[in-house]
Amino acid sequence: MFSLKELEQSTELVHQHILPTPQYNWPQLCQETECDVWVKHENHTPTTAFKVRGGIALLNHLNSQAQKPQGIISATVGNHGQSLAYAGQKVGMPVTIVVPEGNNEDQNRAIKGFGANLVIFGQDFEAARQHSLQLQREYGYQAIAPFERELVLGVASYALEFFSAVQDLDTVYVPVGMGSGICGLIKTRDLLGLKTKIVGVVSEGAPTFALSFAAGRVIPTDSVNTIADGVATRSPIQAAFDIIKAGAERIVKVSDDEIASAMYQYYQKTHNLAEPAAAAPLAALTKEKPQMKGKKVGLILTGGNIDFARLVKYVTPFC
């Protein structure tokens, strides 16, 4: 998908816009999991999520073309839209983001705050996506999918930071939504010649990647039902699935209760806010504690975008 030189160049580009995020070894998490745990804090970016890296790489790539697009358009329920809005503002390219009705108002305000044109349409993401394609034809903008080479290349910069800062990781747990995060980890690990195992994490209410990984082929689902918007995927993109099938160790399913408990653990033990998808890796490690005991483990805390009302609702039972 890309070379080590391309990854290093992309990482330098990303660092022109955002600082490398920290990775911390939290003593209470180590005690709780009985592992040597390192958390990569992608909740410390300007959009509070890892996806901003991909937006920076993609928009700079598009902006450098001889015939650059007049603008871009995409559908999202949150972090992907913030990423494109942030990067579009940096390069001066118009961005339109379509979100479904009832979308997180915090996310909507953030997308608009970064200068994007926000369109609200439809009952779910698929309806918003279809409307974005209609608007793309009307506006003459370039449609942006949630999984593209330049997006993965930009996102992979966090993996290069993490593997460079923390040596000899046995396993890294990462949530799987549309696949850019886990694919960036897999490709970076392979380029660096490391033996680190990459474990994807999904919700029991959105099991398509787990089902597909077990079957060795894409198994779509008709619906999703999870508190974790970031992993609420009905069907994998083939290109992402091919990388995951070849390079992931396994895919772990966790329940919404396990996710909510992990959100509370992050707040209680590190005072970091983790959105549901971002807490899923800690939930998976906790679930696999017997087999992981004593190992050096990485957790990707992919983002902290959750509104206060939902946070209170989800974590209160565990307080």
XYZ file of N, CA, C and O in Angstrom, residues 99-105 108 120 122-123:
44
model
N -24.347 14.474 7.657
C -24.559 13.633 8.836
C -26.041 13.279 8.928
O -26.888 14.009 8.432
N -26.377 12.152 9.555
C -27.794 11.798 9.694
C -28.488 12.637 10.758
O -27.838 13.251 11.615
N -29.805 12.645 10.709
C -30.596 13.326 11.728
C -30.318 12.697 13.101
O -30.104 11.493 13.208
N -30.306 13.516 14.127
C -30.031 13.015 15.467
C -28.576 12.768 15.746
O -28.220 12.169 16.768
N -27.689 13.206 14.836
C -26.261 13.017 15.057
C -25.811 13.797 16.293
O -26.417 14.795 16.682
N -24.737 13.334 16.904
C -24.164 13.977 18.090
C -23.965 15.477 17.843
O -23.205 15.869 16.962
N -24.641 16.312 18.631
C -24.555 17.754 18.434
C -23.147 18.284 18.705
O -22.721 19.271 18.102
N -21.414 17.778 15.501
C -21.897 18.734 14.508
C -21.280 20.106 14.703
O -20.840 20.755 13.746
N -27.520 18.053 7.242
C -28.162 17.008 8.040
C -29.257 16.364 7.193
O -30.163 17.049 6.716
N -31.446 12.365 6.555
C -31.671 10.929 6.654
C -31.707 10.388 8.071
O -31.255 11.013 9.018
N -32.226 9.159 8.172
C -32.398 8.523 9.474
C -31.150 7.796 9.960
O -31.023 7.522 11.153
